[in-house]
JSON list of C-alpha atoms in Angstrom, two decimals:
[
{"chain": "A", "resi": 258, "resn": "UNK", "atom": "CA", "xyz": [185.83, 271.43, -246.11]},
{"chain": "A", "resi": 259, "resn": "UNK", "atom": "CA", "xyz": [188.39, 274.21, -245.91]},
{"chain": "A", "resi": 260, "resn": "UNK", "atom": "CA", "xyz": [189.74, 275.61, -249.11]},
{"chain": "A", "resi": 261, "resn": "UNK", "atom": "CA", "xyz": [193.45, 276.18, -249.54]},
{"chain": "A", "resi": 262, "resn": "UNK", "atom": "CA", "xyz": [193.01, 279.96, -249.56]},
{"chain": "A", "resi": 263, "resn": "UNK", "atom": "CA", "xyz": [190.97, 279.98, -246.36]},
{"chain": "A", "resi": 264, "resn": "UNK", "atom": "CA", "xyz": [193.42, 277.65, -244.64]},
{"chain": "A", "resi": 265, "resn": "UNK", "atom": "CA", "xyz": [196.36, 279.82, -245.69]},
{"chain": "A", "resi": 266, "resn": "UNK", "atom": "CA", "xyz": [194.57, 282.93, -244.40]},
{"chain": "A", "resi": 267, "resn": "UNK", "atom": "CA", "xyz": [193.88, 281.26, -241.03]},
{"chain": "A", "resi": 268, "resn": "UNK", "atom": "CA", "xyz": [197.51, 280.18, -240.70]},
{"chain": "A", "resi": 269, "resn": "UNK", "atom": "CA", "xyz": [198.75, 283.70, -241.47]},
{"chain": "A", "resi": 270, "resn": "UNK", "atom": "CA", "xyz": [196.36, 285.16, -238.92]},
{"chain": "A", "resi": 271, "resn": "UNK", "atom": "CA", "xyz": [197.39, 282.73, -236.13]},
{"chain": "A", "resi": 272, "resn": "UNK", "atom": "CA", "xyz": [201.09, 282.60, -236.94]},
{"chain": "A", "resi": 273, "resn": "UNK", "atom": "CA", "xyz": [203.33, 282.62, -233.89]},
{"chain": "A", "resi": 274, "resn": "UNK", "atom": "CA", "xyz": [205.99, 285.25, -234.30]},
{"chain": "A", "resi": 275, "resn": "UNK", "atom": "CA", "xyz": [208.87, 285.85, -231.93]},
{"chain": "A", "resi": 276, "resn": "UNK", "atom": "CA", "xyz": [207.12, 288.98, -230.73]},
{"chain": "A", "resi": 277, "resn": "UNK", "atom": "CA", "xyz": [203.90, 287.06, -230.02]},
{"chain": "A", "resi": 278, "resn": "UNK", "atom": "CA", "xyz": [205.79, 284.28, -228.18]},
{"chain": "A", "resi": 279, "resn": "UNK", "atom": "CA", "xyz": [207.59, 286.94, -226.11]},
{"chain": "A", "resi": 280, "resn": "UNK", "atom": "CA", "xyz": [204.32, 288.67, -225.31]},
{"chain": "A", "resi": 281, "resn": "UNK", "atom": "CA", "xyz": [202.63, 285.41, -224.27]},
{"chain": "A", "resi": 282, "resn": "UNK", "atom": "CA", "xyz": [205.64, 284.45, -222.14]},
{"chain": "A", "resi": 283, "resn": "UNK", "atom": "CA", "xyz": [205.57, 287.81, -220.38]},
{"chain": "A", "resi": 284, "resn": "UNK", "atom": "CA", "xyz": [201.83, 287.52, -219.78]},
{"chain": "A", "resi": 285, "resn": "UNK", "atom": "CA", "xyz": [202.32, 284.01, -218.38]},
{"chain": "A", "resi": 286, "resn": "UNK", "atom": "CA", "xyz": [205.10, 285.14, -216.03]},
{"chain": "A", "resi": 287, "resn": "UNK", "atom": "CA", "xyz": [203.12, 288.20, -214.91]},
{"chain": "A", "resi": 288, "resn": "UNK", "atom": "CA", "xyz": [200.06, 286.03, -214.24]},
{"chain": "A", "resi": 289, "resn": "UNK", "atom": "CA", "xyz": [202.06, 283.43, -212.34]},
{"chain": "A", "resi": 290, "resn": "UNK", "atom": "CA", "xyz": [203.72, 286.07, -210.16]},
{"chain": "A", "resi": 291, "resn": "UNK", "atom": "CA", "xyz": [200.43, 287.92, -209.61]},
{"chain": "A", "resi": 292, "resn": "UNK", "atom": "CA", "xyz": [198.86, 284.65, -208.48]},
{"chain": "A", "resi": 293, "resn": "UNK", "atom": "CA", "xyz": [201.77, 283.97, -206.10]},
{"chain": "A", "resi": 294, "resn": "UNK", "atom": "CA", "xyz": [201.55, 287.51, -204.68]},
{"chain": "A", "resi": 295, "resn": "UNK", "atom": "CA", "xyz": [197.79, 287.13, -204.20]},
{"chain": "A", "resi": 296, "resn": "UNK", "atom": "CA", "xyz": [198.24, 283.84, -202.34]},
{"chain": "A", "resi": 297, "resn": "UNK", "atom": "CA", "xyz": [200.88, 285.49, -200.16]},
{"chain": "A", "resi": 298, "resn": "UNK", "atom": "CA", "xyz": [198.35, 288.24, -199.38]},
{"chain": "A", "resi": 299, "resn": "UNK", "atom": "CA", "xyz": [195.72, 285.66, -198.44]},
{"chain": "A", "resi": 300, "resn": "UNK", "atom": "CA", "xyz": [198.22, 283.83, -196.23]},
{"chain": "A", "resi": 301, "resn": "UNK", "atom": "CA", "xyz": [199.21, 287.14, -194.62]},
{"chain": "A", "resi": 302, "resn": "UNK", "atom": "CA", "xyz": [195.56, 288.03, -194.00]},
{"chain": "A", "resi": 303, "resn": "UNK", "atom": "CA", "xyz": [195.12, 284.80, -192.07]},
{"chain": "A", "resi": 304, "resn": "UNK", "atom": "CA", "xyz": [198.33, 285.23, -190.06]},
{"chain": "A", "resi": 305, "resn": "UNK", "atom": "CA", "xyz": [198.69, 288.97, -189.40]},
{"chain": "A", "resi": 306, "resn": "UNK", "atom": "CA", "xyz": [197.94, 290.61, -186.05]},
{"chain": "A", "resi": 307, "resn": "UNK", "atom": "CA", "xyz": [195.76, 293.61, -186.92]},
{"chain": "A", "resi": 308, "resn": "UNK", "atom": "CA", "xyz": [195.73, 294.91, -183.34]},
{"chain": "A", "resi": 309, "resn": "UNK", "atom": "CA", "xyz": [199.27, 296.29, -183.58]},
{"chain": "A", "resi": 310, "resn": "UNK", "atom": "CA", "xyz": [198.60, 298.73, -186.41]},
{"chain": "A", "resi": 311, "resn": "UNK", "atom": "CA", "xyz": [195.19, 298.14, -188.03]},
{"chain": "A", "resi": 312, "resn": "UNK", "atom": "CA", "xyz": [195.42, 300.42, -191.07]},
{"chain": "A", "resi": 313, "resn": "UNK", "atom": "CA", "xyz": [198.89, 299.30, -192.16]},
{"chain": "A", "resi": 314, "resn": "UNK", "atom": "CA", "xyz": [198.08, 295.67, -191.44]},
{"chain": "A", "resi": 315, "resn": "UNK", "atom": "CA", "xyz": [194.92, 295.74, -193.56]},
{"chain": "A", "resi": 316, "resn": "UNK", "atom": "CA", "xyz": [196.75, 297.47, -196.43]},
{"chain": "A", "resi": 317, "resn": "UNK", "atom": "CA", "xyz": [199.63, 295.00, -196.07]},
{"chain": "A", "resi": 318, "resn": "UNK", "atom": "CA", "xyz": [197.16, 292.17, -196.74]},
{"chain": "A", "resi": 319, "resn": "UNK", "atom": "CA", "xyz": [194.79, 293.89, -199.19]},
{"chain": "A", "resi": 320, "resn": "UNK", "atom": "CA", "xyz": [197.34, 295.24, -201.69]},
{"chain": "A", "resi": 321, "resn": "UNK", "atom": "CA", "xyz": [198.82, 291.83, -202.60]},
{"chain": "A", "resi": 322, "resn": "UNK", "atom": "CA", "xyz": [195.33, 290.31, -202.84]},
{"chain": "A", "resi": 323, "resn": "UNK", "atom": "CA", "xyz": [194.49, 292.94, -205.48]},
{"chain": "A", "resi": 324, "resn": "UNK", "atom": "CA", "xyz": [197.44, 291.89, -207.64]},
{"chain": "A", "resi": 325, "resn": "UNK", "atom": "CA", "xyz": [195.67, 289.08, -209.53]},
{"chain": "A", "resi": 326, "resn": "UNK", "atom": "CA", "xyz": [192.35, 290.90, -210.10]},
{"chain": "A", "resi": 327, "resn": "UNK", "atom": "CA", "xyz": [194.22, 293.93, -211.49]},
{"chain": "A", "resi": 328, "resn": "UNK", "atom": "CA", "xyz": [196.29, 291.63, -213.71]},
{"chain": "A", "resi": 329, "resn": "UNK", "atom": "CA", "xyz": [193.12, 289.97, -215.04]},
{"chain": "A", "resi": 330, "resn": "UNK", "atom": "CA", "xyz": [191.53, 293.36, -215.68]},
{"chain": "A", "resi": 331, "resn": "UNK", "atom": "CA", "xyz": [194.49, 294.30, -217.90]},
{"chain": "A", "resi": 332, "resn": "UNK", "atom": "CA", "xyz": [193.08, 291.95, -220.53]},
{"chain": "A", "resi": 333, "resn": "UNK", "atom": "CA", "xyz": [190.00, 294.18, -220.77]},
{"chain": "A", "resi": 334, "resn": "UNK", "atom": "CA", "xyz": [191.56, 297.56, -220.02]},
{"chain": "A", "resi": 335, "resn": "UNK", "atom": "CA", "xyz": [195.14, 297.42, -221.34]},
{"chain": "A", "resi": 336, "resn": "UNK", "atom": "CA", "xyz": [196.24, 300.62, -219.62]},
{"chain": "A", "resi": 337, "resn": "UNK", "atom": "CA", "xyz": [195.63, 299.12, -216.15]},
{"chain": "A", "resi": 338, "resn": "UNK", "atom": "CA", "xyz": [199.09, 297.55, -216.28]},
{"chain": "A", "resi": 339, "resn": "UNK", "atom": "CA", "xyz": [200.38, 300.78, -214.76]},
{"chain": "A", "resi": 340, "resn": "UNK", "atom": "CA", "xyz": [197.98, 300.32, -211.84]},
{"chain": "A", "resi": 341, "resn": "UNK", "atom": "CA", "xyz": [199.81, 297.14, -210.89]},
{"chain": "A", "resi": 342, "resn": "UNK", "atom": "CA", "xyz": [203.04, 299.15, -210.65]},
{"chain": "A", "resi": 343, "resn": "UNK", "atom": "CA", "xyz": [201.28, 301.73, -208.48]},
{"chain": "A", "resi": 344, "resn": "UNK", "atom": "CA", "xyz": [200.03, 298.93, -206.22]},
{"chain": "A", "resi": 345, "resn": "UNK", "atom": "CA", "xyz": [203.59, 297.55, -205.99]},
{"chain": "A", "resi": 346, "resn": "UNK", "atom": "CA", "xyz": [204.95, 300.94, -204.90]},
{"chain": "A", "resi": 347, "resn": "UNK", "atom": "CA", "xyz": [202.12, 301.35, -202.39]},
{"chain": "A", "resi": 348, "resn": "UNK", "atom": "CA", "xyz": [202.83, 297.86, -201.03]},
{"chain": "A", "resi": 349, "resn": "UNK", "atom": "CA", "xyz": [206.51, 298.72, -200.68]},
{"chain": "A", "resi": 350, "resn": "UNK", "atom": "CA", "xyz": [205.64, 301.88, -198.73]},
{"chain": "A", "resi": 351, "resn": "UNK", "atom": "CA", "xyz": [203.16, 300.09, -196.46]},
{"chain": "A", "resi": 352, "resn": "UNK", "atom": "CA", "xyz": [205.48, 297.12, -195.87]},
{"chain": "A", "resi": 353, "resn": "UNK", "atom": "CA", "xyz": [208.40, 299.46, -195.07]},
{"chain": "A", "resi": 354, "resn": "UNK", "atom": "CA", "xyz": [206.30, 301.48, -192.63]},
{"chain": "A", "resi": 355, "resn": "UNK", "atom": "CA", "xyz": [205.06, 298.31, -190.95]},
{"chain": "A", "resi": 356, "resn": "UNK", "atom": "CA", "xyz": [208.60, 296.94, -190.72]},
{"chain": "A", "resi": 357, "resn": "UNK", "atom": "CA", "xyz": [209.84, 300.23, -189.27]},
{"chain": "A", "resi": 358, "resn": "UNK", "atom": "CA", "xyz": [207.09, 300.34, -186.66]},
{"chain": "A", "resi": 359, "resn": "UNK", "atom": "CA", "xyz": [207.69, 296.73, -185.69]},
{"chain": "A", "resi": 360, "resn": "UNK", "atom": "CA", "xyz": [211.46, 296.98, -185.34]},
{"chain": "A", "resi": 361, "resn": "UNK", "atom": "CA", "xyz": [211.31, 300.38, -183.61]},
{"chain": "A", "resi": 362, "resn": "UNK", "atom": "CA", "xyz": [208.89, 299.01, -181.01]},
{"chain": "A", "resi": 363, "resn": "UNK", "atom": "CA", "xyz": [211.32, 296.15, -180.39]},
{"chain": "A", "resi": 364, "resn": "UNK", "atom": "CA", "xyz": [214.27, 298.56, -180.35]},
{"chain": "A", "resi": 365, "resn": "UNK", "atom": "CA", "xyz": [216.45, 296.82, -182.93]},
{"chain": "A", "resi": 366, "resn": "UNK", "atom": "CA", "xyz": [216.25, 299.18, -185.95]},
{"chain": "A", "resi": 367, "resn": "UNK", "atom": "CA", "xyz": [219.33, 300.52, -187.66]},
{"chain": "A", "resi": 368, "resn": "UNK", "atom": "CA", "xyz": [217.90, 303.36, -189.71]},
{"chain": "A", "resi": 369, "resn": "UNK", "atom": "CA", "xyz": [214.90, 304.09, -191.89]},
{"chain": "A", "resi": 370, "resn": "UNK", "atom": "CA", "xyz": [216.98, 303.59, -195.05]},
{"chain": "A", "resi": 371, "resn": "UNK", "atom": "CA", "xyz": [218.29, 300.27, -193.77]},
{"chain": "A", "resi": 372, "resn": "UNK", "atom": "CA", "xyz": [214.76, 299.07, -193.01]},
{"chain": "A", "resi": 373, "resn": "UNK", "atom": "CA", "xyz": [213.59, 300.24, -196.44]},
{"chain": "A", "resi": 374, "resn": "UNK", "atom": "CA", "xyz": [216.41, 298.41, -198.23]},
{"chain": "A", "resi": 375, "resn": "UNK", "atom": "CA", "xyz": [215.76, 295.24, -196.23]},
{"chain": "A", "resi": 376, "resn": "UNK", "atom": "CA", "xyz": [212.10, 295.47, -197.21]},
{"chain": "A", "resi": 377, "resn": "UNK", "atom": "CA", "xyz": [213.02, 295.91, -200.89]},
{"chain": "A", "resi": 378, "resn": "UNK", "atom": "CA", "xyz": [214.84, 292.56, -200.81]},
{"chain": "A", "resi": 379, "resn": "UNK", "atom": "CA", "xyz": [211.93, 290.49, -199.51]},
{"chain": "A", "resi": 380, "resn": "UNK", "atom": "CA", "xyz": [210.44, 287.89, -201.83]},
{"chain": "A", "resi": 381, "resn": "UNK", "atom": "CA", "xyz": [206.94, 289.35, -201.77]},
{"chain": "A", "resi": 382, "resn": "UNK", "atom": "CA", "xyz": [208.11, 292.84, -202.78]},
{"chain": "A", "resi": 383, "resn": "UNK", "atom": "CA", "xyz": [210.37, 291.47, -205.52]},
{"chain": "A", "resi": 384, "resn": "UNK", "atom": "CA", "xyz": [207.56, 289.26, -206.86]},
{"chain": "A", "resi": 385, "resn": "UNK", "atom": "CA", "xyz": [205.10, 292.18, -206.81]},
{"chain": "A", "resi": 386, "resn": "UNK", "atom": "CA", "xyz": [207.47, 294.41, -208.76]},
{"chain": "A", "resi": 387, "resn": "UNK", "atom": "CA", "xyz": [208.38, 291.60, -211.18]},
{"chain": "A", "resi": 388, "resn": "UNK", "atom": "CA", "xyz": [204.68, 290.99, -211.88]},
{"chain": "A", "resi": 389, "resn": "UNK", "atom": "CA", "xyz": [204.19, 294.69, -212.60]},
{"chain": "A", "resi": 390, "resn": "UNK", "atom": "CA", "xyz": [207.27, 294.88, -214.83]},
{"chain": "A", "resi": 391, "resn": "UNK", "atom": "CA", "xyz": [206.30, 291.76, -216.79]},
{"chain": "A", "resi": 392, "resn": "UNK", "atom": "CA", "xyz": [202.75, 293.05, -217.19]},
{"chain": "A", "resi": 393, "resn": "UNK", "atom": "CA", "xyz": [203.95, 296.39, -218.57]},
{"chain": "A", "resi": 394, "resn": "UNK", "atom": "CA", "xyz": [206.52, 294.65, -220.80]},
{"chain": "A", "resi": 395, "resn": "UNK", "atom": "CA", "xyz": [203.77, 292.41, -222.20]},
{"chain": "A", "resi": 396, "resn": "UNK", "atom": "CA", "xyz": [201.74, 295.51, -222.97]},
{"chain": "A", "resi": 397, "resn": "UNK", "atom": "CA", "xyz": [204.69, 297.05, -224.80]},
{"chain": "A", "resi": 398, "resn": "UNK", "atom": "CA", "xyz": [205.39, 293.80, -226.69]},
{"chain": "A", "resi": 399, "resn": "UNK", "atom": "CA", "xyz": [201.77, 293.57, -227.85]},
{"chain": "A", "resi": 400, "resn": "UNK", "atom": "CA", "xyz": [201.77, 294.70, -231.45]},
{"chain": "A", "resi": 401, "resn": "UNK", "atom": "CA", "xyz": [198.11, 295.71, -231.34]},
{"chain": "A", "resi": 402, "resn": "UNK", "atom": "CA", "xyz": [198.72, 298.37, -228.71]},
{"chain": "A", "resi": 403, "resn": "UNK", "atom": "CA", "xyz": [199.74, 301.70, -230.13]},
{"chain": "A", "resi": 404, "resn": "UNK", "atom": "CA", "xyz": [201.59, 304.25, -228.05]},
{"chain": "A", "resi": 405, "resn": "UNK", "atom": "CA", "xyz": [201.64, 306.94, -230.72]},
{"chain": "A", "resi": 406, "resn": "UNK", "atom": "CA", "xyz": [200.21, 310.34, -229.99]},
{"chain": "A", "resi": 407, "resn": "UNK", "atom": "CA", "xyz": [197.63, 311.16, -232.61]},
{"chain": "A", "resi": 408, "resn": "UNK", "atom": "CA", "xyz": [197.78, 314.65, -234.13]},
{"chain": "A", "resi": 409, "resn": "UNK", "atom": "CA", "xyz": [194.93, 316.99, -233.29]}
]
């Protein structure tokens, strides 16, 4: 049987604060978006034509698939949240280059900047960046993570 002191100590330890609820909500959103991005990458891998531009096409499919594994690794290595942002920027660059090559071969491109901005507004790019932002925000909201620089 639990004593009153032990029960009180357990409740204090597991108390849900606003900060903890925020952190769990951010982790949930980041996980949900990472899962959606990964499924988009799997769908793209099944549907993409790799003969047009093999390297860009493989990266276009592989980078989103890595979203969920990197997110799951952030539970073990907290600093890997930044890697998800790096993957999002790499995906944006690859997707923009692939869009530019596709529309230039068809002859209906406006400009490189226009193609880049159109790529930035796609759902997969927005979801990838949102997953990275939520993952980093969850890391910042976690009270156990310290960002202080220790004196030497």
